[in-house]
Coordinates of N, CA, C and O and ligand atoms in Angstrom, one line a residue:
X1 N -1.9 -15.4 -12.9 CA -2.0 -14.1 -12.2 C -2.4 -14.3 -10.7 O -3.3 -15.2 -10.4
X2 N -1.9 -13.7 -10.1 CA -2.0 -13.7 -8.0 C -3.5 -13.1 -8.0 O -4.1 -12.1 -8.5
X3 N -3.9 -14.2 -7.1 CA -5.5 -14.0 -6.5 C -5.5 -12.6 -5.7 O -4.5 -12.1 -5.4
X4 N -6.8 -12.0 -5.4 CA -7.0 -10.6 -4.9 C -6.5 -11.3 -2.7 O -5.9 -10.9 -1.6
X5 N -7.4 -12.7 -3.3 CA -6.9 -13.0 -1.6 C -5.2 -13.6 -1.4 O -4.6 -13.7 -0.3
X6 N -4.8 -13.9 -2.5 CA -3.3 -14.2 -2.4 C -2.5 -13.0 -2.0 O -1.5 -13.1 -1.2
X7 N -2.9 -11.9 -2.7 CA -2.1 -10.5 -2.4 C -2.2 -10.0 -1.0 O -1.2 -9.6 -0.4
X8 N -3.7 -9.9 -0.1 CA -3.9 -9.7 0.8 C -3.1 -10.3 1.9 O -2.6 -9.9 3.0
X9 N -2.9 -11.7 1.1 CA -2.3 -12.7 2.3 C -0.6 -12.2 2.6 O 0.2 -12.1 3.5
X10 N -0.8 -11.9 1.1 CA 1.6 -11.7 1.1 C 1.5 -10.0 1.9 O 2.6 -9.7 2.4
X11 N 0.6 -9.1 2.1 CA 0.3 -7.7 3.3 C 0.2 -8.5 4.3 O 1.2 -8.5 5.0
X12 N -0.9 -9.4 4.8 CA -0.9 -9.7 6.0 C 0.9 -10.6 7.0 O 1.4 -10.6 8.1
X13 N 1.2 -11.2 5.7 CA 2.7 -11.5 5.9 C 3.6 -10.7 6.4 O 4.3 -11.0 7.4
X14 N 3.6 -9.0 5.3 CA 4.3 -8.4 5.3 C 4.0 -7.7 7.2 O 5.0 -7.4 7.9
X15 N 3.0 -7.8 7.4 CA 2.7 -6.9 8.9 C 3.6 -7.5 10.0 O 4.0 -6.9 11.0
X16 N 4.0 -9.1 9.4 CA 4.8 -9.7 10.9 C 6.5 -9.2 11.1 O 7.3 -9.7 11.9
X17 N 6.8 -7.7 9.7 CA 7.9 -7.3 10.0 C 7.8 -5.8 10.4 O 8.6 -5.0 10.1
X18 N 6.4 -5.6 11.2 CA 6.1 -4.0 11.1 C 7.2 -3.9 12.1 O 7.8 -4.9 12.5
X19 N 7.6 -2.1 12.5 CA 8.8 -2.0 13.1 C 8.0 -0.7 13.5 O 8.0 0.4 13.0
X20 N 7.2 -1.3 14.7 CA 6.0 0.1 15.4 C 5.9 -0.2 16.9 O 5.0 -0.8 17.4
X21 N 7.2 0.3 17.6 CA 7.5 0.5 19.0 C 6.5 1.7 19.5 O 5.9 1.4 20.5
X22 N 6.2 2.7 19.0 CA 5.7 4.1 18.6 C 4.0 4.2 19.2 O 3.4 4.7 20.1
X23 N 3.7 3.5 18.0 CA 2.2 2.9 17.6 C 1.5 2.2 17.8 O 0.3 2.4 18.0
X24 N 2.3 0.8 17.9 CA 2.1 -0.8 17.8 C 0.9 -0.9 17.1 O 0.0 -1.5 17.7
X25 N 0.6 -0.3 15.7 CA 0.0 -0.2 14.9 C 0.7 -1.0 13.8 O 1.9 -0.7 13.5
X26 N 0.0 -2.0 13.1 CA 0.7 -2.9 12.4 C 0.5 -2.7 11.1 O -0.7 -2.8 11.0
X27 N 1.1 -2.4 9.8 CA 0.8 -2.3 8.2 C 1.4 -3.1 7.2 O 2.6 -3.0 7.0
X28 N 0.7 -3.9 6.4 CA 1.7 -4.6 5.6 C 0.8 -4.0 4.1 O -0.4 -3.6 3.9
X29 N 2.2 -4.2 3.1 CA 1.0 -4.0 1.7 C 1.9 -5.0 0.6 O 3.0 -5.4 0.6
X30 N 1.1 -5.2 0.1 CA 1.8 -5.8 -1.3 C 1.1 -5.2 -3.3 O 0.1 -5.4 -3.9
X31 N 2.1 -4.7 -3.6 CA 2.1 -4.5 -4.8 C 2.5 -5.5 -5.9 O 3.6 -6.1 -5.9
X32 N 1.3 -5.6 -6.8 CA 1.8 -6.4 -7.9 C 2.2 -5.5 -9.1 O 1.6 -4.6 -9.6
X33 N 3.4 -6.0 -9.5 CA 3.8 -5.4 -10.9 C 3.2 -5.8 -12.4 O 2.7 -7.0 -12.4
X34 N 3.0 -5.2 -13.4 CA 2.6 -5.6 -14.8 C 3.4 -7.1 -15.5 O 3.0 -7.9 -16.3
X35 N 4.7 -7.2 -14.9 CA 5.6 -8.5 -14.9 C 4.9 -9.3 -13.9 O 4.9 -10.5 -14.1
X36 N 4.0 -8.8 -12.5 CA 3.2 -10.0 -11.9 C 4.9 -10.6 -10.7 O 5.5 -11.7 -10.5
X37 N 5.0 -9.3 -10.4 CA 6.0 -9.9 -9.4 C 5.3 -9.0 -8.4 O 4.9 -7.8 -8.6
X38 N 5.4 -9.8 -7.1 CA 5.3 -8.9 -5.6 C 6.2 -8.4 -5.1 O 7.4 -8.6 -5.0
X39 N 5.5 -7.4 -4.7 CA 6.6 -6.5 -3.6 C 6.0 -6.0 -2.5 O 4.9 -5.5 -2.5
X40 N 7.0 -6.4 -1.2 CA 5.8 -6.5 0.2 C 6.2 -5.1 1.0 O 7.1 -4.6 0.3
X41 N 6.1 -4.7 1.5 CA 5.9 -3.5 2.7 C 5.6 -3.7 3.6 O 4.6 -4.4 3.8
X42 N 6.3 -3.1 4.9 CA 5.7 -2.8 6.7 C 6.3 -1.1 6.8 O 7.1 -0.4 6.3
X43 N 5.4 -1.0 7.4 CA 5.8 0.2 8.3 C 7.0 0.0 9.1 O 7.3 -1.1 9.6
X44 N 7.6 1.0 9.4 CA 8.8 1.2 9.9 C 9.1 2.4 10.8 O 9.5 3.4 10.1
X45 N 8.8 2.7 12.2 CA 9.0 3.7 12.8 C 9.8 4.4 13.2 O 10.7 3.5 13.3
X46 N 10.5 5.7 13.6 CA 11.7 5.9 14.3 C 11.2 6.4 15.4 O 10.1 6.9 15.5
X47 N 12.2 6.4 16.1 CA 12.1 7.7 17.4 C 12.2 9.1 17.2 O 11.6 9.8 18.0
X48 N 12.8 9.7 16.1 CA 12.3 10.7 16.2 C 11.1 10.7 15.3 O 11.1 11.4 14.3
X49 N 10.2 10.1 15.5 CA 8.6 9.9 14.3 C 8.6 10.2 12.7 O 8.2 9.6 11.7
X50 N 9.4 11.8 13.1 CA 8.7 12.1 10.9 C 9.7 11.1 10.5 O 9.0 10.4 9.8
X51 N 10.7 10.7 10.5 CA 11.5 9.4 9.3 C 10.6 8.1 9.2 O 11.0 7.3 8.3
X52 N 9.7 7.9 9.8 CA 8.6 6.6 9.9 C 8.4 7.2 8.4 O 8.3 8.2 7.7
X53 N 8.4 5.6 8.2 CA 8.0 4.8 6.7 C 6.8 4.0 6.8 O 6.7 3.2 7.8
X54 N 5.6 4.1 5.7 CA 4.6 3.2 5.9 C 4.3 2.4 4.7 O 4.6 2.6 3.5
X55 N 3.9 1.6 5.2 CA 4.2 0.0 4.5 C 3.8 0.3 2.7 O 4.2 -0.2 1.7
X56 N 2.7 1.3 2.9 CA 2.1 1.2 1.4 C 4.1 1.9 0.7 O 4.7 1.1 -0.1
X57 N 4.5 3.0 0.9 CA 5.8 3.3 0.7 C 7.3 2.6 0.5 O 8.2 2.7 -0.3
X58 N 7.2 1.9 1.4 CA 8.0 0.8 1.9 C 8.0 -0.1 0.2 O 8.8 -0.1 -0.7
X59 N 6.6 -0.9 0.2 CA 6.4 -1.7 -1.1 C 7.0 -0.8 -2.1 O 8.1 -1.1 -2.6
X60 N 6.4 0.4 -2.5 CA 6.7 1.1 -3.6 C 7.8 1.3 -4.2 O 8.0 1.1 -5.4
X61 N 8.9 1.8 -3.0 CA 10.2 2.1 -3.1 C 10.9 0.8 -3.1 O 11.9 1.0 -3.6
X62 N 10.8 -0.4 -2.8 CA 11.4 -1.2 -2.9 C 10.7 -2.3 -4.3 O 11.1 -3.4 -4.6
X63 N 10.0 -1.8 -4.8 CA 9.9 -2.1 -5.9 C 10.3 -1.2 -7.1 O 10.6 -1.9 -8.2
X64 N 10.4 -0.2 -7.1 CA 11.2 1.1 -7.9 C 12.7 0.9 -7.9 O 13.4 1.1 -8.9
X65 N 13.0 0.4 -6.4 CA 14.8 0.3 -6.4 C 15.3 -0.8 -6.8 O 16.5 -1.0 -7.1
X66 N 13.9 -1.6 -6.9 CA 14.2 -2.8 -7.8 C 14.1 -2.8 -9.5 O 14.3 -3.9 -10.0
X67 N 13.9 -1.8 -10.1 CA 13.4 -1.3 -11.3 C 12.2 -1.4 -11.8 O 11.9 -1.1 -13.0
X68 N 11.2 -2.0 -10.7 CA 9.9 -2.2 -11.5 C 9.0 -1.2 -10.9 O 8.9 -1.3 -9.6
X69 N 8.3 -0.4 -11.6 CA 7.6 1.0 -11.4 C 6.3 0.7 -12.4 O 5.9 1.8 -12.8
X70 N 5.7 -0.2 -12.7 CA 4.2 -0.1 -13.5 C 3.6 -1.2 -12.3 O 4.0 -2.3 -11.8
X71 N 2.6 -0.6 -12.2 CA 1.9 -1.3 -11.1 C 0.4 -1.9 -11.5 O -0.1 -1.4 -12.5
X72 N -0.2 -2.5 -11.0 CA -1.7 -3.3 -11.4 C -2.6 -2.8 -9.9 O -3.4 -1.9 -9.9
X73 N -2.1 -3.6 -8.8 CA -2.5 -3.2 -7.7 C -1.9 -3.1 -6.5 O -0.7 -3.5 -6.5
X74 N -2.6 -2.6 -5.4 CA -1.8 -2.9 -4.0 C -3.2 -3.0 -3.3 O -4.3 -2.5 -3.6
X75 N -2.4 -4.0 -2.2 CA -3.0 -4.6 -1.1 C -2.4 -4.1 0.1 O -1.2 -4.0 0.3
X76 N -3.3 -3.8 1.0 CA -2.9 -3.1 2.1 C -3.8 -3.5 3.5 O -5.0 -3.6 3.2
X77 N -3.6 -3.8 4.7 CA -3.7 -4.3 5.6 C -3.8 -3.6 7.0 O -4.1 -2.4 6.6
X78 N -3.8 -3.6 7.9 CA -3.2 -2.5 9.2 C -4.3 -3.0 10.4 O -5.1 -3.9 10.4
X79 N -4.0 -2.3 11.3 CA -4.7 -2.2 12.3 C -3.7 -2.3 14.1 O -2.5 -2.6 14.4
X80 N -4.6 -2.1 14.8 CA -3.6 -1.8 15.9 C -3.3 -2.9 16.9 O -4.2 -3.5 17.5
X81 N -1.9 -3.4 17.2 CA -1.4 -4.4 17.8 C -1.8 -5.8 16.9 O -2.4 -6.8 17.2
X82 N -1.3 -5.5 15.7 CA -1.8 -6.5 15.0 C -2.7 -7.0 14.8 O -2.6 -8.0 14.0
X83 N -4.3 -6.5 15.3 CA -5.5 -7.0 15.0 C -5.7 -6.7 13.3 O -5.0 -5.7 13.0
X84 N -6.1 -6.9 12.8 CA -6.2 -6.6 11.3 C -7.6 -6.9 10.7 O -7.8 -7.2 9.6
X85 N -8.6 -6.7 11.7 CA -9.8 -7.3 11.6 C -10.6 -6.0 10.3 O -11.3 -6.2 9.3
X86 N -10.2 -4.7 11.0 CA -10.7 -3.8 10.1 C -9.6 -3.2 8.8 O -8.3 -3.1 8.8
X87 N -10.4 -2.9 8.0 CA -9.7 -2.4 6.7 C -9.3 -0.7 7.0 O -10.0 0.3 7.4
X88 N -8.0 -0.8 6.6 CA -6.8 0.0 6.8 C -6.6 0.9 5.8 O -5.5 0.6 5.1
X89 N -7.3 2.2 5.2 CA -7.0 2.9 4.4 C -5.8 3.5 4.5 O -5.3 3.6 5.7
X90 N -5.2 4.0 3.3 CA -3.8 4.5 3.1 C -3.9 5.9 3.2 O -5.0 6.5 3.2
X91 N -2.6 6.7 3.5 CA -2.9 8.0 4.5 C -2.8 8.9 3.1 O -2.9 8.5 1.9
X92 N -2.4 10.2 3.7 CA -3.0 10.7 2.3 C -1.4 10.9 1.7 O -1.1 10.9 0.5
X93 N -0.4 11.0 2.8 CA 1.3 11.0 1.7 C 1.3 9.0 0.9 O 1.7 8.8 -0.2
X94 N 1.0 8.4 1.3 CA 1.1 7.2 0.9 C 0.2 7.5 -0.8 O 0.8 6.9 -1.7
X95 N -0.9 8.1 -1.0 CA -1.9 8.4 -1.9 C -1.1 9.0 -2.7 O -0.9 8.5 -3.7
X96 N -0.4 10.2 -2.4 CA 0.5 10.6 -3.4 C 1.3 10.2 -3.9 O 1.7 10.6 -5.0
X97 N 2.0 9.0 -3.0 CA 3.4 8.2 -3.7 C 2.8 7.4 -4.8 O 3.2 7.3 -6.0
X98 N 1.4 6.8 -4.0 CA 0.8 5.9 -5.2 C 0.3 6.4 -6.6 O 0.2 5.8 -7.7
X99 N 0.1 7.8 -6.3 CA -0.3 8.7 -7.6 C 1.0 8.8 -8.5 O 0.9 8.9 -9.7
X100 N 1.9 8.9 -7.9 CA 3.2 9.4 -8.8 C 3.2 8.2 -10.5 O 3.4 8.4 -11.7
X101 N 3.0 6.9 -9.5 CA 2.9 5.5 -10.2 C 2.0 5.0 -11.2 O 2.2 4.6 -12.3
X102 N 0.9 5.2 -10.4 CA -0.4 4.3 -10.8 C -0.6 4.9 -12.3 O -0.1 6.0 -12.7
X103 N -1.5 3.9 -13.0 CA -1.6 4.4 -14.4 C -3.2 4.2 -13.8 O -3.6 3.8 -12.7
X104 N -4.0 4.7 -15.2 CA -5.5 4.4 -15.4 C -5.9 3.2 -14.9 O -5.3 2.3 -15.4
X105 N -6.7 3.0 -14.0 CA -7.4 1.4 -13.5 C -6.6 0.8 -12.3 O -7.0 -0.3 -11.9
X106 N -5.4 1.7 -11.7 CA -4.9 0.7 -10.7 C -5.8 0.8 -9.5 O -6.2 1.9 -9.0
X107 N -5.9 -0.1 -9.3 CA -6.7 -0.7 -8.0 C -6.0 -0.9 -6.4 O -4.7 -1.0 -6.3
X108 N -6.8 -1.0 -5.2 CA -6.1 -0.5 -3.9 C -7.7 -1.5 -3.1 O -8.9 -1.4 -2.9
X109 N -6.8 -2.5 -2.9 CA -7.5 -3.5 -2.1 C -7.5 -3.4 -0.8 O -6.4 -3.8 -0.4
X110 N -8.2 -2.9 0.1 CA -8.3 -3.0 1.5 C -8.7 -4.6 2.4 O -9.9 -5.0 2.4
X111 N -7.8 -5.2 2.9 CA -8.1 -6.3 3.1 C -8.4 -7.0 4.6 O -8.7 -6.1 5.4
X112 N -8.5 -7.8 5.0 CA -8.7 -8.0 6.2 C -8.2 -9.0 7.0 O -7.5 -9.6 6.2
X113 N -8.0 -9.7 8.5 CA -7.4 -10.7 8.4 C -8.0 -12.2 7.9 O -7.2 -13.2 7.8
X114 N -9.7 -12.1 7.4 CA -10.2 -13.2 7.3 C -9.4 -13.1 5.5 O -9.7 -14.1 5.0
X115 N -8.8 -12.5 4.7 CA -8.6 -12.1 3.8 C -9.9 -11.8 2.6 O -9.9 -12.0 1.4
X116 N -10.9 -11.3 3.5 CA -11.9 -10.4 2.9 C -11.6 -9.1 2.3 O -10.4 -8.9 2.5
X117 N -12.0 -8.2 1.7 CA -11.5 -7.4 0.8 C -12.1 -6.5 -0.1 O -12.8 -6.9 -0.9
X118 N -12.0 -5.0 -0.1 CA -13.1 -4.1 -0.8 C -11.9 -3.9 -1.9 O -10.8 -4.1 -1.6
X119 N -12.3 -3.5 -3.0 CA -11.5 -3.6 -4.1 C -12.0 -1.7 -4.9 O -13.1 -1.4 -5.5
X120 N -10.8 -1.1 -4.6 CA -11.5 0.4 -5.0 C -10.7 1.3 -6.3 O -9.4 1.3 -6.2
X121 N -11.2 1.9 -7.3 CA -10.5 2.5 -8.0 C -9.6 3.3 -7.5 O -10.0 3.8 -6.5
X122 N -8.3 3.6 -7.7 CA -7.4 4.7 -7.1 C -7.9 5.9 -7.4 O -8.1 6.7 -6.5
X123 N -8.1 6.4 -8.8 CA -8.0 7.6 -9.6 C -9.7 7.9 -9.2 O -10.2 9.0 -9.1
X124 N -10.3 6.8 -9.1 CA -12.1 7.2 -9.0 C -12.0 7.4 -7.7 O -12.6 8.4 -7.4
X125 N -11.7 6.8 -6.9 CA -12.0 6.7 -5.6 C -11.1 7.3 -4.5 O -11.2 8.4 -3.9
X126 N -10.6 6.8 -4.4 CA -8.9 7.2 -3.3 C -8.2 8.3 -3.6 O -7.7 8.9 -2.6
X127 N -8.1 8.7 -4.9 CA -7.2 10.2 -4.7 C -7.7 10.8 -6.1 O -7.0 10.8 -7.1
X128 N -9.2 11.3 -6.1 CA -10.0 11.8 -7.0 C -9.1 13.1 -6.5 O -8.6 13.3 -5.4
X129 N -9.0 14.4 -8.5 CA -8.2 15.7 -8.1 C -7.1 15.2 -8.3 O -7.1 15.4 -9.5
X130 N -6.0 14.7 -8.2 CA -4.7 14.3 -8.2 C -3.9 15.1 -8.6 O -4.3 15.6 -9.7
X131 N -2.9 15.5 -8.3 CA -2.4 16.0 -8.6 C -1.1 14.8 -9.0 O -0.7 13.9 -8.3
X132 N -0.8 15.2 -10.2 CA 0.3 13.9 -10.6 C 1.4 14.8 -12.2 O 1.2 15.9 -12.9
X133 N 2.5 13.9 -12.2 CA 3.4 14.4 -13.4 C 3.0 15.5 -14.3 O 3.5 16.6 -14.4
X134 N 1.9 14.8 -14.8 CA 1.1 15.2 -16.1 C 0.8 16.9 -16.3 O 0.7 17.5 -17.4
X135 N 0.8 17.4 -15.0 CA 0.7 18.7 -14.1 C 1.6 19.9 -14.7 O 1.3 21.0 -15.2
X136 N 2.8 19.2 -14.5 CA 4.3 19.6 -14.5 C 4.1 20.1 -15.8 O 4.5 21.3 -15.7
X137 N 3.7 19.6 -17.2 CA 3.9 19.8 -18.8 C 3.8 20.9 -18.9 O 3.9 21.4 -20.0
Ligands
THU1 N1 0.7 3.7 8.5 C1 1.0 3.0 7.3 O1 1.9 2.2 7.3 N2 0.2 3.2 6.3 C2 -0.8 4.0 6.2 O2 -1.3 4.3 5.1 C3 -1.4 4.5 7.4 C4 -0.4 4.6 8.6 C5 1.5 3.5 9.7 C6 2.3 4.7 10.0 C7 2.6 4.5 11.5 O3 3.7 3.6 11.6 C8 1.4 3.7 12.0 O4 0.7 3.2 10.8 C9 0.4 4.6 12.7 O5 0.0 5.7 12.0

């Protein structure tokens, strides 16, 4: 199983494809699947702004389009002009994508560039309230 600093490391990777003319705010994430495969993310900006994609989304969707949708954790990175020194919480549409996913216990590592790391409940911590599927019944 991939280290909490191994995952940080494949986000801090993911940031050297951010696509932030906009911002020059840099985001990388990486999601591990229940199969224990990665999937990496950057942000992605446009000119006209709302089509910007951010890295925690980016991972998600490109792990979904890949068919793998049960998730363990993500790792997530950021900061501006690539400094990555401080931890980068996820915004609050990125919180919802990750709600759509996450089961009981998935975890949301905020990392750094020393690959330091606070390790936080999603459902306890990050998007207490949720609104998710379950709703819908
Ligand atoms: N950003 C992310 O990629 N993830 C987040 O959770 C926070 C914000 C991106 C969006 C935009 O490209 C830049 O950071 C500045 O907001």
């Amino acid at each position: 199983m991939i280290s909490n600093e191994e995952l940080v490391q494949a986000a801090i990777e993911a940031t050297k494809n951010s696509y932030v003319p906009y911002s020059n705010f840099n985001v990388g994430a990486a999601i591990l699947t229940k199969n224990g495969q990665v999937f990496t993310g950057c942000n992605i900006e446009n000119a006209s702004y709302t089509p910007s994609n951010c890295a925690e989304r980016t991972a998600i969707f490109k792990a979904v389009s890949e068919g793998q949708k049960e998730f363990i954790k993500i790792a997530i990175v950021g900061g501006p002009n690539g400094n990555l020194e401080n931890y980068c919480p996820p915004c609050g549409v990125c919180r919802q994508v990750i709600a759509e996913f996450a089961e009981e216990g998935f975890q949301v590592i905020l990392g750094n560039d020393k690959c330091e790391y606070q390790v936080y409940d999603f459902f306890q911590e990050v998007l207490p309230l949720a609104f998710t599927k379950n709703k819908l019944k």
